Tab-separated table of C-alpha atoms and ligand atoms in Angstrom:
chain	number	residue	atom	x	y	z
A	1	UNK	CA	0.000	0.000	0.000
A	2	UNK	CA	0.904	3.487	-0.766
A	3	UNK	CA	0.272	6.080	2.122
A	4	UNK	CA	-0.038	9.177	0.318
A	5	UNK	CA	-0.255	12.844	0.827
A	6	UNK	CA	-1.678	14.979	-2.674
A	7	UNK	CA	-0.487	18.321	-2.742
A	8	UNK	CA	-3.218	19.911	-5.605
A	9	UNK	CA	-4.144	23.186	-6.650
A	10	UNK	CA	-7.952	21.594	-8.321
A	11	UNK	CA	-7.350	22.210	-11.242
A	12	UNK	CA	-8.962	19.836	-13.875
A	13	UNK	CA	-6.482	17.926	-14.316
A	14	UNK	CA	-5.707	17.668	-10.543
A	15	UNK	CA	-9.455	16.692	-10.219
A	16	UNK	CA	-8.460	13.942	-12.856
A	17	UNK	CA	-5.673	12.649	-10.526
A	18	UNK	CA	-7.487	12.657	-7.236
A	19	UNK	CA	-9.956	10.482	-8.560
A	20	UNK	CA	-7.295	8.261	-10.724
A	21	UNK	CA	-5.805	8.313	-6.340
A	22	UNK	CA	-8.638	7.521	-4.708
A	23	UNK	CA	-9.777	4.517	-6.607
A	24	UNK	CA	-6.354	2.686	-6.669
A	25	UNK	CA	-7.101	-0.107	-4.371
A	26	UNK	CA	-2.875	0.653	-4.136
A	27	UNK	CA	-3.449	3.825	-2.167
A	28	UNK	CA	-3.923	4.928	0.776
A	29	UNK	CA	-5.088	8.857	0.759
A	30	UNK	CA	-4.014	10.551	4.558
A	31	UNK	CA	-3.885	13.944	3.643
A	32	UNK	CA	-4.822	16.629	0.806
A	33	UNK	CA	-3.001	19.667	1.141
A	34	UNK	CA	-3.905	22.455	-1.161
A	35	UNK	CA	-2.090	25.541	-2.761
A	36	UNK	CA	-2.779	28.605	-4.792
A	37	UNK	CA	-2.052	28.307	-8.825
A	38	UNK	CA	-5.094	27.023	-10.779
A	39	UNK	CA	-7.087	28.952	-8.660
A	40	UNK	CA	-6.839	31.366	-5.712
A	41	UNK	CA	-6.186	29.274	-2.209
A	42	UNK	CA	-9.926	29.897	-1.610
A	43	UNK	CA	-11.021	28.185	-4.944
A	44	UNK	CA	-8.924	25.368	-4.897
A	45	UNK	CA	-9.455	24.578	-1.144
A	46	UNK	CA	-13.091	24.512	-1.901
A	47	UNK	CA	-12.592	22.599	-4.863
A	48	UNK	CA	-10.847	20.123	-2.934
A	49	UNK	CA	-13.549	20.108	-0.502
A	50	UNK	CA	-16.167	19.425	-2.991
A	51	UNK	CA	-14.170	16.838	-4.283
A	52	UNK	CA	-14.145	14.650	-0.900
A	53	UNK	CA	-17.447	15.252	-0.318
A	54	UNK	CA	-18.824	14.579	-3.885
A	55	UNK	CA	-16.689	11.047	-3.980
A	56	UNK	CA	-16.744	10.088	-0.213
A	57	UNK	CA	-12.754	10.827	0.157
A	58	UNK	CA	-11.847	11.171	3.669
A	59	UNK	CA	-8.693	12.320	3.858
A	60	UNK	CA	-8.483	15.692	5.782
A	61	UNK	CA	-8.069	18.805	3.631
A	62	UNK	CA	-5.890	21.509	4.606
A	63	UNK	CA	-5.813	24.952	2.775
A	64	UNK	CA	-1.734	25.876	2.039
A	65	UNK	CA	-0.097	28.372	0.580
A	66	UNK	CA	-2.257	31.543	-0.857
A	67	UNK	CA	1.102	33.089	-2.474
A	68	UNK	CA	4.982	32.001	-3.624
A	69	UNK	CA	7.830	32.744	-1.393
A	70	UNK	CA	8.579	35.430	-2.562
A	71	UNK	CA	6.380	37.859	-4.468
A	72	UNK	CA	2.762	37.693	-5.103
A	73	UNK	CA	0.447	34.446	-6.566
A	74	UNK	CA	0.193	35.838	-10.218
A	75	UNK	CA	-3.353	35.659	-12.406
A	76	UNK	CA	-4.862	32.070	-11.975
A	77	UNK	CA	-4.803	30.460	-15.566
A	78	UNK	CA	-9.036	30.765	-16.003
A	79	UNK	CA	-8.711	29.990	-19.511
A	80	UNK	CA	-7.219	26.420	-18.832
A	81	UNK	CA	-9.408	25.253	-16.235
A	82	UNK	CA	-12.302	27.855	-15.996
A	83	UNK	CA	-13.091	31.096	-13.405
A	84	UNK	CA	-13.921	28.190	-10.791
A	85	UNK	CA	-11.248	25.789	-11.406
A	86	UNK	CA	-13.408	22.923	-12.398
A	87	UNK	CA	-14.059	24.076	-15.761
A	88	UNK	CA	-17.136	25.720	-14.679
A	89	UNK	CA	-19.254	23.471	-14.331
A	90	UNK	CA	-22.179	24.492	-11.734
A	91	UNK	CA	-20.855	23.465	-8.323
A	92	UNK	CA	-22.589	24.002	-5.030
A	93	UNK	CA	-23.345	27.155	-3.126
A	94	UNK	CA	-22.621	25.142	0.147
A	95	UNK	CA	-19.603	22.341	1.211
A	96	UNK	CA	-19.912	20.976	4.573
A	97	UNK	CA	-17.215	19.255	4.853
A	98	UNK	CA	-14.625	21.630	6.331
A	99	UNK	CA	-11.136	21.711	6.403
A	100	UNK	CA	-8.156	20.236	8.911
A	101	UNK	CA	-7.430	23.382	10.928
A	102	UNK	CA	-3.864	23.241	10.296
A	103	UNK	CA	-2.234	24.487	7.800
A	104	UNK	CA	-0.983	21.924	4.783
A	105	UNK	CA	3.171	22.482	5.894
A	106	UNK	CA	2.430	21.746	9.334
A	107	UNK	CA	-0.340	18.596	8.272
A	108	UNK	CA	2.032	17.240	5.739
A	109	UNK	CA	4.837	17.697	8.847
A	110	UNK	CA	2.568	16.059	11.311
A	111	UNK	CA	1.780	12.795	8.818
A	112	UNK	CA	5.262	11.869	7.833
A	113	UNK	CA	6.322	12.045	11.816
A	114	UNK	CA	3.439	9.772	12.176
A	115	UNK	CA	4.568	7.483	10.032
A	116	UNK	CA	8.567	7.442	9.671
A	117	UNK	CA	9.460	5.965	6.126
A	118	UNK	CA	5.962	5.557	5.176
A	119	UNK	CA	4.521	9.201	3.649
A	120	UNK	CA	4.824	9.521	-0.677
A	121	UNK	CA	4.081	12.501	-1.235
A	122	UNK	CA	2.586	13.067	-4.641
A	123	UNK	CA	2.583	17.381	-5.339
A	124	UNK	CA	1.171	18.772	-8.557
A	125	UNK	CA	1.326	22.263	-7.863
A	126	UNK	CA	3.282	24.643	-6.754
A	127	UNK	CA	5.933	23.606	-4.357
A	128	UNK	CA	5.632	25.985	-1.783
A	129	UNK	CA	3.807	23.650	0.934
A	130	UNK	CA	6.457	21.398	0.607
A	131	UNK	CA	9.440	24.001	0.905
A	132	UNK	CA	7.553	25.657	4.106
A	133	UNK	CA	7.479	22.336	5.658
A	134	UNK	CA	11.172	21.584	4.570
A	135	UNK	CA	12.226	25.526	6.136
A	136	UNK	CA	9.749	24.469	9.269
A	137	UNK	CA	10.946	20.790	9.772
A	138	UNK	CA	13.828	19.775	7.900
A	139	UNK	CA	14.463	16.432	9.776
A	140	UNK	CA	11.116	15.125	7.291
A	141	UNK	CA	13.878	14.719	4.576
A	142	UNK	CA	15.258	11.486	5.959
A	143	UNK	CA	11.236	10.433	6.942
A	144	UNK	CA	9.701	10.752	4.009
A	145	UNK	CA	9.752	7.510	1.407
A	146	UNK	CA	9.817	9.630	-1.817
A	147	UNK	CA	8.372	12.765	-3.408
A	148	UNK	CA	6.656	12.697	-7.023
A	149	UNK	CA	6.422	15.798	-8.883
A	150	UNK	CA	4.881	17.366	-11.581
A	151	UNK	CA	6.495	19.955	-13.000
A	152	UNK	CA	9.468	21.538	-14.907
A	153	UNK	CA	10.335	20.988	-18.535
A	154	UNK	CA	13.611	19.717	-18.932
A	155	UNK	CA	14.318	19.890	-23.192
A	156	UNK	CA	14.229	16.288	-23.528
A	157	UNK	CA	13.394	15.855	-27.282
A	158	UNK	CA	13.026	20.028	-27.770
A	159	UNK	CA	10.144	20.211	-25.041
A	160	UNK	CA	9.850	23.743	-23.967
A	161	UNK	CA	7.787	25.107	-21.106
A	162	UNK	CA	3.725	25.886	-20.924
A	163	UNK	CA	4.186	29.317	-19.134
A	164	UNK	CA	7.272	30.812	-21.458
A	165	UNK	CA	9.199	29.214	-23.391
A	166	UNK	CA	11.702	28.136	-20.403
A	167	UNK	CA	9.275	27.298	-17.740
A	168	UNK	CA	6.356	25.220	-16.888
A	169	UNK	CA	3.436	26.383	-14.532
A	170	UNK	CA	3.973	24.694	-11.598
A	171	UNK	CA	7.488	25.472	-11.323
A	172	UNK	CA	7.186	28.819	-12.446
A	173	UNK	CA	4.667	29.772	-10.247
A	174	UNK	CA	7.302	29.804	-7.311
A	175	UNK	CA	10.576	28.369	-8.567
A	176	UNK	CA	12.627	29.322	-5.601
A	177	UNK	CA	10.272	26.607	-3.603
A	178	UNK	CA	10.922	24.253	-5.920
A	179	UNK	CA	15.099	24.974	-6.175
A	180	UNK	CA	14.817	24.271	-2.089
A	181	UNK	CA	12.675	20.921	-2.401
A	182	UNK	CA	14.675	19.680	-5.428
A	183	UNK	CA	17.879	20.788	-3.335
A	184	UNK	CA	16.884	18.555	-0.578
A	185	UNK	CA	17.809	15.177	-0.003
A	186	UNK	CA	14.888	13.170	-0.126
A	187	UNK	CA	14.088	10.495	-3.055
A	188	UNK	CA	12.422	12.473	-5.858
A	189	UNK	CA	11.271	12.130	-8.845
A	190	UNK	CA	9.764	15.123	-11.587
A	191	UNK	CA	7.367	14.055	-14.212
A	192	UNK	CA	7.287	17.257	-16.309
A	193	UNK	CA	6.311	18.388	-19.455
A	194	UNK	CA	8.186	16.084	-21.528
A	195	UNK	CA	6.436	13.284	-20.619
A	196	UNK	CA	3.014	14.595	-19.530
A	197	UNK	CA	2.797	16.081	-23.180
A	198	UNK	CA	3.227	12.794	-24.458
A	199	UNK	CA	0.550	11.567	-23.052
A	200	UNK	CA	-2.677	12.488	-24.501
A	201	UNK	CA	-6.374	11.677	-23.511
A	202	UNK	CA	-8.630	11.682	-26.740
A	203	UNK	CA	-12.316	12.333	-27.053
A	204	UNK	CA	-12.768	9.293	-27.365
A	205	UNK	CA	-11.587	8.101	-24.464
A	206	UNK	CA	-12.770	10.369	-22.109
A	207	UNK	CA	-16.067	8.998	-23.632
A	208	UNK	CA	-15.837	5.798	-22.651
A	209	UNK	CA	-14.173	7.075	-19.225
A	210	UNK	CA	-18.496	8.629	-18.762
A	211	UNK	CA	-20.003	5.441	-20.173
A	212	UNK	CA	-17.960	3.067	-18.110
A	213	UNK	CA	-16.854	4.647	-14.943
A	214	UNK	CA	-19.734	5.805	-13.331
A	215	UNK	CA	-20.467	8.734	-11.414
A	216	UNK	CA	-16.519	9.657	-11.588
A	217	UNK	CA	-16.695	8.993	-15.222
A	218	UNK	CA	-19.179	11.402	-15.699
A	219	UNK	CA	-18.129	13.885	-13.976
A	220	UNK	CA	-14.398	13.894	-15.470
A	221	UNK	CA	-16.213	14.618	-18.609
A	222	UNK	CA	-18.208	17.613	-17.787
A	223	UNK	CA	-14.913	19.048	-16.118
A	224	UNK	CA	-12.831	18.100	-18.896
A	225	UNK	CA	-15.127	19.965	-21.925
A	226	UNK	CA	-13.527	23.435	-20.961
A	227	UNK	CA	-10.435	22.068	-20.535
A	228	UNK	CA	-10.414	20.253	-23.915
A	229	UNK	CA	-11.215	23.547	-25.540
A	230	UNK	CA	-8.673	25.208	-24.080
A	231	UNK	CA	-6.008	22.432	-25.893
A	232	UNK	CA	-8.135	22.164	-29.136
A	233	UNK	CA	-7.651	25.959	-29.222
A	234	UNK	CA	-4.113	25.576	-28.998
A	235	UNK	CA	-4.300	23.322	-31.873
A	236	UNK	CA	-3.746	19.878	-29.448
A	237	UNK	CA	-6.430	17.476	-30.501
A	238	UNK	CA	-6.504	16.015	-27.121
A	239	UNK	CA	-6.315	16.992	-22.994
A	240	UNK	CA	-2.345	16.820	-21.935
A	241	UNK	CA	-2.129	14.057	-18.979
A	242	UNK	CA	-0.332	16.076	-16.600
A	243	UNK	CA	-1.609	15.378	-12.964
A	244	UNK	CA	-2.531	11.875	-13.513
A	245	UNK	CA	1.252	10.779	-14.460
A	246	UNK	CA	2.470	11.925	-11.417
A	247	UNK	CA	0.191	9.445	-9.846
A	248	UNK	CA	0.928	7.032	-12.757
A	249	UNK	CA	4.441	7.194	-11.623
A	250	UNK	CA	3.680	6.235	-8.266
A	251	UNK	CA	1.698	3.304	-9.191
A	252	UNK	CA	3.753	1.909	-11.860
A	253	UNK	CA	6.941	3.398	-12.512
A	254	UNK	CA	7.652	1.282	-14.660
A	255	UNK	CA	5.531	2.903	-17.245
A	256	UNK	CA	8.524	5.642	-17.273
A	257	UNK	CA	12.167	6.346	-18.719
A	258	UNK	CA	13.884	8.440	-16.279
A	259	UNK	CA	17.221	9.787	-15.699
A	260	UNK	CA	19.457	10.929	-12.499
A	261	UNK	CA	20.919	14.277	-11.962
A	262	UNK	CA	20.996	16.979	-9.846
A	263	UNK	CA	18.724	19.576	-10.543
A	264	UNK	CA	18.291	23.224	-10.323
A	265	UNK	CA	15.775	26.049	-11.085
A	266	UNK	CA	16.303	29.528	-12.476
A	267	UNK	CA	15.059	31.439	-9.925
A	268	UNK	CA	15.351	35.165	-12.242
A	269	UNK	CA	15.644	36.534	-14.951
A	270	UNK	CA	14.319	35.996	-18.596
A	271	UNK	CA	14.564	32.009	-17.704
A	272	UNK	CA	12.350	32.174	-14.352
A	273	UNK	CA	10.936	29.132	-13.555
A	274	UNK	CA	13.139	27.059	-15.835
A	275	UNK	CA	14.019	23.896	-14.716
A	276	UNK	CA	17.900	22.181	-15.785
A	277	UNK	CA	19.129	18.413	-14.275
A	278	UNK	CA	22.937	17.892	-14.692
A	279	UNK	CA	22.805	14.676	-15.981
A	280	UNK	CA	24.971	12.483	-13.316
A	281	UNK	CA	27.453	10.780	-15.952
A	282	UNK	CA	28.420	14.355	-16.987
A	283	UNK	CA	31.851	16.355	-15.875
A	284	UNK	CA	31.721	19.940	-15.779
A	285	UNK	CA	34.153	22.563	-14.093
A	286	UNK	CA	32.644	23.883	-10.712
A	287	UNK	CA	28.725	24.228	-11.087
A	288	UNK	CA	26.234	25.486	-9.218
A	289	UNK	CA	24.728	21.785	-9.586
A	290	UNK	CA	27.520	20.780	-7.497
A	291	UNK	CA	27.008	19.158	-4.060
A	292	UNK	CA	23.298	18.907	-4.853
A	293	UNK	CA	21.350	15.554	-4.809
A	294	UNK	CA	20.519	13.947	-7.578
A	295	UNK	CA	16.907	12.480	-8.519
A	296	UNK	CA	15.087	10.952	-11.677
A	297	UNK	CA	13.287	13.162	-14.521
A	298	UNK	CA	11.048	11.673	-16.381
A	299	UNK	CA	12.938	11.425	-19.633
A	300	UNK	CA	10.365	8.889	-21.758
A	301	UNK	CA	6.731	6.940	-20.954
A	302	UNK	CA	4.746	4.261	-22.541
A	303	UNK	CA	1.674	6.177	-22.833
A	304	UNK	CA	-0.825	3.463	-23.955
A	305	UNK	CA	-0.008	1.967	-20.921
A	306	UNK	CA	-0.562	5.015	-18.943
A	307	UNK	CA	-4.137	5.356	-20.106
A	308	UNK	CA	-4.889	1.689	-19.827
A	309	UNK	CA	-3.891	2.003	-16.163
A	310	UNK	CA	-6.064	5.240	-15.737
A	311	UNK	CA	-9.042	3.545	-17.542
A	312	UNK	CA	-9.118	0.049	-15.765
A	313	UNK	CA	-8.630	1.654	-12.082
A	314	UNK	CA	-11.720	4.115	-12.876
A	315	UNK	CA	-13.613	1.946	-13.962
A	316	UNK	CA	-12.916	-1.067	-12.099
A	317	UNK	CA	-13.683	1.472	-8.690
A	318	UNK	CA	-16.587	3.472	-9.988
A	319	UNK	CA	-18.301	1.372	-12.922
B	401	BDR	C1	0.485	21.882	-14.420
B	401	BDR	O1	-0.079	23.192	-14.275
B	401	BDR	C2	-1.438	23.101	-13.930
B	401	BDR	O2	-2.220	23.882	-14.790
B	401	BDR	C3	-1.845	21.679	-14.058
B	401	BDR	O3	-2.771	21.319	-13.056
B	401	BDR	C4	-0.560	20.912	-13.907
B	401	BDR	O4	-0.290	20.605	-12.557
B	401	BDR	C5	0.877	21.659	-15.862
B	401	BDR	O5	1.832	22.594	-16.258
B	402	CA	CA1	-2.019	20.859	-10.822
């Protein structure tokens, strides 16, 4: 069993890879945290929220970081995933479930203690929650079994970012929290853009996702029509898998071609947000890579196999 934390900013996609989470009969769900990026804190806590309650997920929720590190959260992205994060589709006026009342550093701080060499922690937004509870705690380092990420774009086959043409969103949208939590020694692995674009979900098969997995099924559609738009407009014929191969990764990493390096993010200039991995069978003079940690990029994935695992754990838990 995997006991996991999901660090989300819901977010279609995020929405996507909750649900892909919760139905793994794999996983074990002990926390949400949430963060500011897809939407304000205040949207994507409640979208969380609505989440759990809509799907029975039990997991406590706590509400994380409204803002970067440094500087202020910029514009959420309401032409990927809608003005309420869920790709507008009518949600409720009223949640009750509530959230943890602590906040997602110190609940994410509080779970891996619990459970020494247990916690994954699977984050698909910004890193901030993760660095505060690194700058708070930073013992959880040797605690915590591994970290999956996704984020950065690392040029593998030309891939460039989604924000500018150096840097991906979640990595972007506070890249000196992610140069601290890719700095520290913990197992890690980032699934960025040059995998998650490889991976593709068709019309098609988010189709059959509403025909044969239920109430989940359903519901991933409506989300995903805004979202789909939003690719189709970009001339992308189908919805990037972004989210989901984080949690792919987790499952089956096997699914994945990775490599090791240590890895550091561009924390200003024209390049903000740009993520680089010294590749660890390369020699350099003096680098500011040096005396870093290494961890795995996702550098390659069998994608077929990606959505076959999506598409039999949906609908074998929701049909
Ligand atoms: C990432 O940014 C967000 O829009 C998505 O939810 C995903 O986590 C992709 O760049
Ligand atoms: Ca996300």
């Amino acid at each position: 069993m995997h006991k996991v934390i999901f660090d989300t900013d819901p977010g279609v996609d995020d929405a996507m890879a909750l649900l892909f989470l919760h139905a793994s009969p794999e996983v074990e769900l002990i926390g949400i945290t949430t963060t500011f990026g897809n939407g304000s804190i205040e949207t994507t806590t409640r979208n969380a929220l609505y989440l759990c309650e809509r799907f029975g997920i039990a997991a406590p929720v706590a509400r994380g970081a409204a803002a970067p590190l440094v500087g202020e959260a910029g514009a959420p992205p309401s032409f990927v995933h809608g003005g309420n994060g869920l790709g507008d589709i009518a949600l409720p006026s009223e949640i009750a479930r509530t959230p943890d009342p602590r906040p997602a550093h110190r609940l994410i701080i509080e779970l891996v203690r619990a459970h020494p060499g247990e916690v994954e922690i699977v984050a698909v937004g910004r890193m901030t929650n993760l660095a505060l509870a690194l700058r708070e705690n930073p013992g959880i380092v040797g605690l915590v079994k591994q970290v999956v990420i996704m984020g950065g774009a690392f040029g593998i086959n030309g891939v460039l970012g989604n924000v500018t043409p150096a840097a991906e969103a979640n990595i972007w949208g506070d890249p000196l929290a992610a140069d601290e939590v890719t700095g520290a020694s913990w197992p890690l692995t980032m699934i960025g853009l040059d995998v998650t674009q490889k991976t593709r979900m068709p019309t098609p098969f988010l189709r059959a996702l509403a025909n044969e997995a239920g109430d989940a099924g359903r519901f991933i559609w409506d989300i995903s029509r805004f979202y789909e738009d939003f690719h189709l407009k970009g001339g992308v014929d189908s919805i990037y898998v972004h989210d989901s191969s984080a949690v792919a990764y987790l499952l089956d990493p096997q699914l994945f071609e990775t490599r090791r390096g240590a890895i550091r993010v561009v924390t200003e200039g024209i390049a903000f947000g740009q993520t680089i991995q010294k590749p660890a069978d390369t020699g350099f003079p003096p680098t500011a890579w040096d005396g870093r940690p290494e961890h795995l990029i996702g550098t390659g994935v069998d994608a077929e196999g990606l959505r076959r695992l999506y598409r039999s754990t949906l609908q074998n838990a929701y049909r």
